[in-house]
PDB file of C-alpha atoms and ligand atoms in Angstrom:
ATOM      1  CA  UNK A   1     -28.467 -13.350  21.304  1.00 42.00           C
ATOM      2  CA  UNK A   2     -28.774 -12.519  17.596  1.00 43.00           C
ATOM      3  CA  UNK A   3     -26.661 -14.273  14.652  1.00 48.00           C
ATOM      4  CA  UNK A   4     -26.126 -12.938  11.831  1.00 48.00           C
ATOM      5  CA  UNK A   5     -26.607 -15.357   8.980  1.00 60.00           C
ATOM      6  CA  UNK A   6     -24.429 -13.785   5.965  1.00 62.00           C
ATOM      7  CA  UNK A   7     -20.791 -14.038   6.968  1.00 58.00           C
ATOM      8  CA  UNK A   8     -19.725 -11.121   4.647  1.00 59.00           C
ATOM      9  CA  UNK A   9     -21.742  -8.608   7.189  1.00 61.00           C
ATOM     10  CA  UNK A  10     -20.044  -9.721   9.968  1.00 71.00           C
ATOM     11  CA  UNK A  11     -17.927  -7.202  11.842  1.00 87.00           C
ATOM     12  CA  UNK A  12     -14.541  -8.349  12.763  1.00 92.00           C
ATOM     13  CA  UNK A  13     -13.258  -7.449  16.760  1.00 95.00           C
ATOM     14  CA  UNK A  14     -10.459  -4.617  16.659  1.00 96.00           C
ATOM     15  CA  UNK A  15      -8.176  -2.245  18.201  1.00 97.00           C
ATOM     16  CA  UNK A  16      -6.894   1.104  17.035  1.00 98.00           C
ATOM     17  CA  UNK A  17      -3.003   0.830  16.180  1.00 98.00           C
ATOM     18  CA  UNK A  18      -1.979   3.894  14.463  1.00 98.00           C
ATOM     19  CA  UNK A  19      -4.262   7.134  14.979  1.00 98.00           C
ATOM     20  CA  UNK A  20      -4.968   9.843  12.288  1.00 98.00           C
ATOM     21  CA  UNK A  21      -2.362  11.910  14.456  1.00 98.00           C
ATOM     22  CA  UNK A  22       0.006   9.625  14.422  1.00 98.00           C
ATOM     23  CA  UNK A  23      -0.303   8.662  10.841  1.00 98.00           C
ATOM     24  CA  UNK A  24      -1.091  12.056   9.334  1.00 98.00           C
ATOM     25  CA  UNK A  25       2.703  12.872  10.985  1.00 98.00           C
ATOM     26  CA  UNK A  26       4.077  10.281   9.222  1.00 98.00           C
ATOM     27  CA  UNK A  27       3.025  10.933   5.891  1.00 98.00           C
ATOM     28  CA  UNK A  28       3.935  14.818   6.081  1.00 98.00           C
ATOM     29  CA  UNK A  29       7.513  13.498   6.395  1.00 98.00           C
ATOM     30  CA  UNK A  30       7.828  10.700   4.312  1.00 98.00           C
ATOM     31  CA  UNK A  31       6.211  13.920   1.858  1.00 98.00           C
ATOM     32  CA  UNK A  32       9.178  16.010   2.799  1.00 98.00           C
ATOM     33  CA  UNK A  33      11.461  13.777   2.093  1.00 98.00           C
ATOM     34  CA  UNK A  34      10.098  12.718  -1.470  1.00 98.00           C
ATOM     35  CA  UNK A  35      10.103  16.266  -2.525  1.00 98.00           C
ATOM     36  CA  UNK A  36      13.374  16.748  -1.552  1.00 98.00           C
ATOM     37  CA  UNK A  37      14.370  13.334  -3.076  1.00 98.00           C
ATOM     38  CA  UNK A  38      12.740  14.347  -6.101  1.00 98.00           C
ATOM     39  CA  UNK A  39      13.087  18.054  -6.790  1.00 98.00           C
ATOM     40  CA  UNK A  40      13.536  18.438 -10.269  1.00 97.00           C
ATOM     41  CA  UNK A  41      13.025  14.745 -11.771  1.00 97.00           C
ATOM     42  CA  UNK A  42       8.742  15.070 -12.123  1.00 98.00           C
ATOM     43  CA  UNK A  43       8.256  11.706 -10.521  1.00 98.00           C
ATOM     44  CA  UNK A  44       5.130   9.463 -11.742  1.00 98.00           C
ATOM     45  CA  UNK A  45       3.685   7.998  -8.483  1.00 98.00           C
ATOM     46  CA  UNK A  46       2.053   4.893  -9.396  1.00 97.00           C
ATOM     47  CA  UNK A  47      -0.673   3.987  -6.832  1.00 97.00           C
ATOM     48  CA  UNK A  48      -1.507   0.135  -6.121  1.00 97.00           C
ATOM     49  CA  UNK A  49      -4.959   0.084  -6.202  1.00 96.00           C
ATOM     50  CA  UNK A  50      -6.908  -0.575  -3.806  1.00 96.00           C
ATOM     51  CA  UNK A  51      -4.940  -0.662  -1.072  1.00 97.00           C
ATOM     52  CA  UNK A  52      -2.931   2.970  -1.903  1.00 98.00           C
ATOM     53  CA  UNK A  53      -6.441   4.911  -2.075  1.00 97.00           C
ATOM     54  CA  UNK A  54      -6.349   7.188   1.407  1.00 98.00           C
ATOM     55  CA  UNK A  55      -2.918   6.990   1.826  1.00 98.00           C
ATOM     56  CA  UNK A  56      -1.963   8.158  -1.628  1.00 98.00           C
ATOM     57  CA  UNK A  57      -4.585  10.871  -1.846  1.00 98.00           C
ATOM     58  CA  UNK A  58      -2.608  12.163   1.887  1.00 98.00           C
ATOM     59  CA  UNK A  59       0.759  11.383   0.205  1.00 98.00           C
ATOM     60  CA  UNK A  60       0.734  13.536  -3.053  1.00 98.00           C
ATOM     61  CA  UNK A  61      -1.100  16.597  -0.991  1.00 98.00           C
ATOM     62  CA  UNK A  62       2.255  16.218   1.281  1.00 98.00           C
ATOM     63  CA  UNK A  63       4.705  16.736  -1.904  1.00 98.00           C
ATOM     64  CA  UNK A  64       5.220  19.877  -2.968  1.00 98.00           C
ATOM     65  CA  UNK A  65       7.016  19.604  -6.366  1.00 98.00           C
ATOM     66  CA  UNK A  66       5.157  18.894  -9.636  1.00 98.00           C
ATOM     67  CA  UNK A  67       4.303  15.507 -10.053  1.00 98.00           C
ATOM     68  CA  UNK A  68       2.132  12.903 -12.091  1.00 98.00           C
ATOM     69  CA  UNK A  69      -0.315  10.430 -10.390  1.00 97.00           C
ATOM     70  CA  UNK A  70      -1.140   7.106 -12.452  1.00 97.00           C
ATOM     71  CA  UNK A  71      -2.915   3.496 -10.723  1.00 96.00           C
ATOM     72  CA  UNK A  72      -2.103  -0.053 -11.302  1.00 96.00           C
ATOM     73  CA  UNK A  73      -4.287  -2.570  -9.394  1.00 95.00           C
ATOM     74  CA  UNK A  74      -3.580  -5.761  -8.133  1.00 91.00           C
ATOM     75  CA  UNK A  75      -5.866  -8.165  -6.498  1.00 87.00           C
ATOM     76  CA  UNK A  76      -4.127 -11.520  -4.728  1.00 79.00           C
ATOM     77  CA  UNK A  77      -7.301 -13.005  -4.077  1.00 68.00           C
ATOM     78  CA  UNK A  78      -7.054 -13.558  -0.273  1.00 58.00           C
ATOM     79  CA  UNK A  79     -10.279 -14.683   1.895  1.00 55.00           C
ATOM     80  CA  UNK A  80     -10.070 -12.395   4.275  1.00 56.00           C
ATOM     81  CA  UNK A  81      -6.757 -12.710   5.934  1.00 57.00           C
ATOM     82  CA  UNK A  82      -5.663 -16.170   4.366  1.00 56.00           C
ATOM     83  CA  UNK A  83      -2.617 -15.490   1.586  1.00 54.00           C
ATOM     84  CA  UNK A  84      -3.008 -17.415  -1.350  1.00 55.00           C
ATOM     85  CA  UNK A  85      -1.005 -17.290  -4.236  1.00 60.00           C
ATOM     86  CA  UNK A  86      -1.711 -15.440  -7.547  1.00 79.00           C
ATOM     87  CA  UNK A  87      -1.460 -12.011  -8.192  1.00 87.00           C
ATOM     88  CA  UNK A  88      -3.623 -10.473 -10.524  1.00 88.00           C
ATOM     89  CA  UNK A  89      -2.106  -7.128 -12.003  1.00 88.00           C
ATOM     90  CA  UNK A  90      -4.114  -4.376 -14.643  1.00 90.00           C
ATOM     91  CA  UNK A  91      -3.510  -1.489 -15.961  1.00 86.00           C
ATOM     92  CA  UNK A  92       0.797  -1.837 -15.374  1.00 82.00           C
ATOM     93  CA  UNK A  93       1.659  -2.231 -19.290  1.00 80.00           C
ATOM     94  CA  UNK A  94      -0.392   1.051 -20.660  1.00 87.00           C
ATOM     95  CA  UNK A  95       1.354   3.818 -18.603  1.00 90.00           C
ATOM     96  CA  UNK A  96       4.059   4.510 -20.010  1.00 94.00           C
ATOM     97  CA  UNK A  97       6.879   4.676 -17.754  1.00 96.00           C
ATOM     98  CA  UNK A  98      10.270   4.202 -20.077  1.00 97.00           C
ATOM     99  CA  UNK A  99      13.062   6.624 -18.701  1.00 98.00           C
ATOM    100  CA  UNK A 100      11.170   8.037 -15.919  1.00 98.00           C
ATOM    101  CA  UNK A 101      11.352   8.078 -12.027  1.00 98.00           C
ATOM    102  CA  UNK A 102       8.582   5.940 -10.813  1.00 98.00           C
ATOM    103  CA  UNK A 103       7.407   5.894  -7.393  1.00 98.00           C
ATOM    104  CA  UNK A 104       5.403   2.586  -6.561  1.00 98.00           C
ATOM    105  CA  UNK A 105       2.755   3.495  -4.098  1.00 98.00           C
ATOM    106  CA  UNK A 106       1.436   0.735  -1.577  1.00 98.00           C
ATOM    107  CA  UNK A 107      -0.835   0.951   1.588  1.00 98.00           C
ATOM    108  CA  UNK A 108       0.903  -2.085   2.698  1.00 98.00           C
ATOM    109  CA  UNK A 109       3.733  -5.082   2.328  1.00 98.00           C
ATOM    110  CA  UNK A 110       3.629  -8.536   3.346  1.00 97.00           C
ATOM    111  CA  UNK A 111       5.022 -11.481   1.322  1.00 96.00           C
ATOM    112  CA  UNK A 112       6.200  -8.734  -0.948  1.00 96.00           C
ATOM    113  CA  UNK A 113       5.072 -11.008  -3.774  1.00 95.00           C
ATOM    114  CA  UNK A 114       2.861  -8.143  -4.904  1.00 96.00           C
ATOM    115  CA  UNK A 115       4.960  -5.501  -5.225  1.00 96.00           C
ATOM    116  CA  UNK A 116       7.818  -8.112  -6.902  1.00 96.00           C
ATOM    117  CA  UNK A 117       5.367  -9.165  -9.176  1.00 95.00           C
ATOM    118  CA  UNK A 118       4.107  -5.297 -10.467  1.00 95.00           C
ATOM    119  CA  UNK A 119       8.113  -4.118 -10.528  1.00 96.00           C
ATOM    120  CA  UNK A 120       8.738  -7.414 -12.653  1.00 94.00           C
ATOM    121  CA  UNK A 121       6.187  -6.374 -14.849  1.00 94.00           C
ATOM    122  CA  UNK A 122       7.769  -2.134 -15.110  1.00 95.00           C
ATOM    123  CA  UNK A 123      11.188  -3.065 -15.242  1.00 95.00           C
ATOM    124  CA  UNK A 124      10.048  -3.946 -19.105  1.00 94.00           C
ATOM    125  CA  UNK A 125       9.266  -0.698 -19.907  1.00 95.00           C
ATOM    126  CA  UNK A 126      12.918   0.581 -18.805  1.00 97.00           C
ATOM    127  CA  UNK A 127      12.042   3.509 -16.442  1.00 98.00           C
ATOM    128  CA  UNK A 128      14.896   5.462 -15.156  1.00 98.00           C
ATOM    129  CA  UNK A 129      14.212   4.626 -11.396  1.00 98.00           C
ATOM    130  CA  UNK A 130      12.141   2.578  -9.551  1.00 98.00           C
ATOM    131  CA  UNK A 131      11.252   2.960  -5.743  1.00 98.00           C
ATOM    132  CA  UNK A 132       8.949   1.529  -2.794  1.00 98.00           C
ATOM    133  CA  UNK A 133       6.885   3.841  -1.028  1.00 98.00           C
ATOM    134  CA  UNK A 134       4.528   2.041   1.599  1.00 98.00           C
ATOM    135  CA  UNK A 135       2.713   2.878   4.602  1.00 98.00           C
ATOM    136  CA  UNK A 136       3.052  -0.316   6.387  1.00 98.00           C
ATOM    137  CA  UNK A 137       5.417  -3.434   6.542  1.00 98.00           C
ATOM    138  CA  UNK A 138       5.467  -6.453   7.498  1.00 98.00           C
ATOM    139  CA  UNK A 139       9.170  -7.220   7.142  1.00 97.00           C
ATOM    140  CA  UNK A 140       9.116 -10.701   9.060  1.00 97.00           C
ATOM    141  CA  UNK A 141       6.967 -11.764   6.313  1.00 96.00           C
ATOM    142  CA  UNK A 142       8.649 -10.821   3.524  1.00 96.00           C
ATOM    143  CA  UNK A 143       9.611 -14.093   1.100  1.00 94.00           C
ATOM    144  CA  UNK A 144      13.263 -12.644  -0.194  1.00 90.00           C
ATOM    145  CA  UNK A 145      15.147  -9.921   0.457  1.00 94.00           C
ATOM    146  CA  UNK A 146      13.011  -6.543  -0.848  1.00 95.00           C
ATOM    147  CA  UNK A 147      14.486  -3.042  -1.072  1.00 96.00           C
ATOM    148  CA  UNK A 148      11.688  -0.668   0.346  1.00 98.00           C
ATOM    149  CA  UNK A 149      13.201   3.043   0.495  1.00 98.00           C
ATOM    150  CA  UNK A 150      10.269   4.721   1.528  1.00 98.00           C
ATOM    151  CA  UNK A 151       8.197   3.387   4.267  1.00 98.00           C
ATOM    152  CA  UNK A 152       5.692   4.281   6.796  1.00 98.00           C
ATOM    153  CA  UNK A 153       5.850   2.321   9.384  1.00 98.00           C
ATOM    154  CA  UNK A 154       7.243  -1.291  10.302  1.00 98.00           C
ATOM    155  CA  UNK A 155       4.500  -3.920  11.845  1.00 98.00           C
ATOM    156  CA  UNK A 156       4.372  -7.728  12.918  1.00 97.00           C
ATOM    157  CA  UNK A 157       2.894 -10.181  11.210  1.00 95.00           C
ATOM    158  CA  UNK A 158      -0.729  -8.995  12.219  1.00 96.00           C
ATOM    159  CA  UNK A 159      -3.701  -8.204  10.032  1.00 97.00           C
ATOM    160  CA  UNK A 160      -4.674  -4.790  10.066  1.00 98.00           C
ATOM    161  CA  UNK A 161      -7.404  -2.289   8.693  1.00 98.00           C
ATOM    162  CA  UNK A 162      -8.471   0.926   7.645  1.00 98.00           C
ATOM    163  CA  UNK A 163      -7.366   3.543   6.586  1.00 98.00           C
ATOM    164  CA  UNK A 164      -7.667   2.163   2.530  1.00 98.00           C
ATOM    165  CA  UNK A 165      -6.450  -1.450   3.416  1.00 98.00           C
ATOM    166  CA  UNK A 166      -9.665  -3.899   3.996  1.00 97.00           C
ATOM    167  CA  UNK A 167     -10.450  -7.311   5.037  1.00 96.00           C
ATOM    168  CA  UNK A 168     -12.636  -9.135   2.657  1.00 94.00           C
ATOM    169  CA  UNK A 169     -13.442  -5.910   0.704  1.00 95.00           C
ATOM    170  CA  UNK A 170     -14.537  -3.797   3.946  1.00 96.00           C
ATOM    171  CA  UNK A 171     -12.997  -1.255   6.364  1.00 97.00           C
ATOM    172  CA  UNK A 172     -11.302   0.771   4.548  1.00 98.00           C
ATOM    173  CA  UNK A 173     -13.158   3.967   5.312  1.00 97.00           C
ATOM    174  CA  UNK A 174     -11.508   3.756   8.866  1.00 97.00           C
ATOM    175  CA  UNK A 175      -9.779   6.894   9.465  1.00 98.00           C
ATOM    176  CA  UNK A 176      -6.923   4.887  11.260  1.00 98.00           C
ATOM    177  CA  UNK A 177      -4.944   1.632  11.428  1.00 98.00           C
ATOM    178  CA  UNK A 178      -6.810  -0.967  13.266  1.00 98.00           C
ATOM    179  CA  UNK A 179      -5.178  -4.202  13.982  1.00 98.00           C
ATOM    180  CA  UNK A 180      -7.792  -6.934  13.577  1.00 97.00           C
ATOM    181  CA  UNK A 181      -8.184  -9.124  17.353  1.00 96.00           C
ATOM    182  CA  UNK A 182      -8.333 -13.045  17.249  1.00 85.00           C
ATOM    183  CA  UNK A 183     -11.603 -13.571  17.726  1.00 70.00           C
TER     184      UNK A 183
HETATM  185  P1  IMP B   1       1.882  -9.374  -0.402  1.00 86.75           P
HETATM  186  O1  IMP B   1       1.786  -9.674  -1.864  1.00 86.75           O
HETATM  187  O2  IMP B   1       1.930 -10.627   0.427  1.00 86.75           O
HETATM  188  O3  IMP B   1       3.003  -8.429  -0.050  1.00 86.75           O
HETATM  189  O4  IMP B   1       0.529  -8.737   0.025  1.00 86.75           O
HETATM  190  C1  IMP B   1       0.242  -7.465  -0.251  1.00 86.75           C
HETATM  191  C2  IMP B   1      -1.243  -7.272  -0.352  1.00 86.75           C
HETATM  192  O5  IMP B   1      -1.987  -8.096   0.558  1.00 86.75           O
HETATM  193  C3  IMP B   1      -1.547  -5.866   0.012  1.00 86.75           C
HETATM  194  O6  IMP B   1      -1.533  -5.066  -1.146  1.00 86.75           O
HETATM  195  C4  IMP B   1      -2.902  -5.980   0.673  1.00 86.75           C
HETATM  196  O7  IMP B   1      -3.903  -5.908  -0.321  1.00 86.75           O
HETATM  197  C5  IMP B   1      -2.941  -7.356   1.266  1.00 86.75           C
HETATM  198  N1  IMP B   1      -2.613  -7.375   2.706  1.00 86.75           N
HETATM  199  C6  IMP B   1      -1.526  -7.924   3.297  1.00 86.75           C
HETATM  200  N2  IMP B   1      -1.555  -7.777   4.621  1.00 86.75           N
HETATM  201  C7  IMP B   1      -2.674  -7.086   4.897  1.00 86.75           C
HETATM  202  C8  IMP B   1      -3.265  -6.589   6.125  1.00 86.75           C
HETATM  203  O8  IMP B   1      -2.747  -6.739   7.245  1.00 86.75           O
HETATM  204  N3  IMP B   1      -4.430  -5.918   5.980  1.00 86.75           N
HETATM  205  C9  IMP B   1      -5.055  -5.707   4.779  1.00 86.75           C
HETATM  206  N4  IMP B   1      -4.539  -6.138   3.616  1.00 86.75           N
HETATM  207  C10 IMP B   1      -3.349  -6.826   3.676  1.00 86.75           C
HETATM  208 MG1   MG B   2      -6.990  -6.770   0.393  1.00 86.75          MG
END
């Protein structure tokens, strides 16, 4: 039996959740239903980096009215699937966002403390609207009550990865949803 001495290359046990099918069908509707949503208000999808990275670059290719892509990235400096507590946001104060429709773009929800934190920070700059778009939730998780218009899909309180969300920086060149097995 080997063992492999640095932790960081260890792979971690999983099972395939969501396939490329099943979320490739997915995002072609929640597409449909942002251009129809947004047809004549050129929306500013703000992607929360890194998390939004495959499912935002599917997302935008599924809208089909004119549109403007900007990033904000947050890091809430988890070891591997432990939550701890600060939020670390850049980039939110230099687009500027006042009096337009802003789309916030996440690959995923837990706590929600992320996403409260980055909409504290926009609601500064006075955009017109403000909405949630996420590929996954984890509403049995969520700390207070969050408004999330646009989602995915709805999960337990699992850890899951691929498909742009990672676990301690890896994984997220997975074409699909894994969930991550107690190991
Ligand atoms: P929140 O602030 O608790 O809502 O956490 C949101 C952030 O935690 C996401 O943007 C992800 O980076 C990370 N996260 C939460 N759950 C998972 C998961 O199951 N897999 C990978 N990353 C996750
Ligand atoms: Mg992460």
């Amino acid at each position: 039996m080997s063992t492999v001495k640095n932790p960081s290359i260890r792979r971690v046990p999983f099972e395939i959740m969501l396939d490329q099918k099943t979320i490739g069908k997915r995002v072609t509707e929640l597409g449909r239903e942002l251009t129809r949503d947004y047809n004549g208000r050129l929306p500013i999808m703000l992607g929360v980096l890194k998390g939004c990275l495959v499912f935002m670059a599917d997302l935008i290719r599924a809208v089909d009215i004119p549109l403007e892509v900007e990033f904000v990235s947050a890091a809430s400096y988890r070891k591997g699937s432990k939550p701890q507590d600060n939020v670390v946001l850049r980039g939110a104060s230099t687009v500027p966002l006042k009096n337009r429709h802003v789309l916030l773009i996440e690959g995923i929800v837990d706590s929600g403390k992320t996403v409260r934190t980055i909409l504290k920070e926009l609601e500064r700059q006075e955009p017109a609207s403000v909405e949630i778009v996420t590929l996954l939730d984890k509403p049995a998780s969520h700390r207070s009550t969050l408004d999330i218009k646009y989602k995915g899909f709805s999960i337990g309180n699992e850890f899951v990865i691929g498909y742009g969300l990672d676990n301690t920086q890896k994984y997220r060149n997975l074409p699909f949803i894994g969930r991550v097995l107690e190991s």
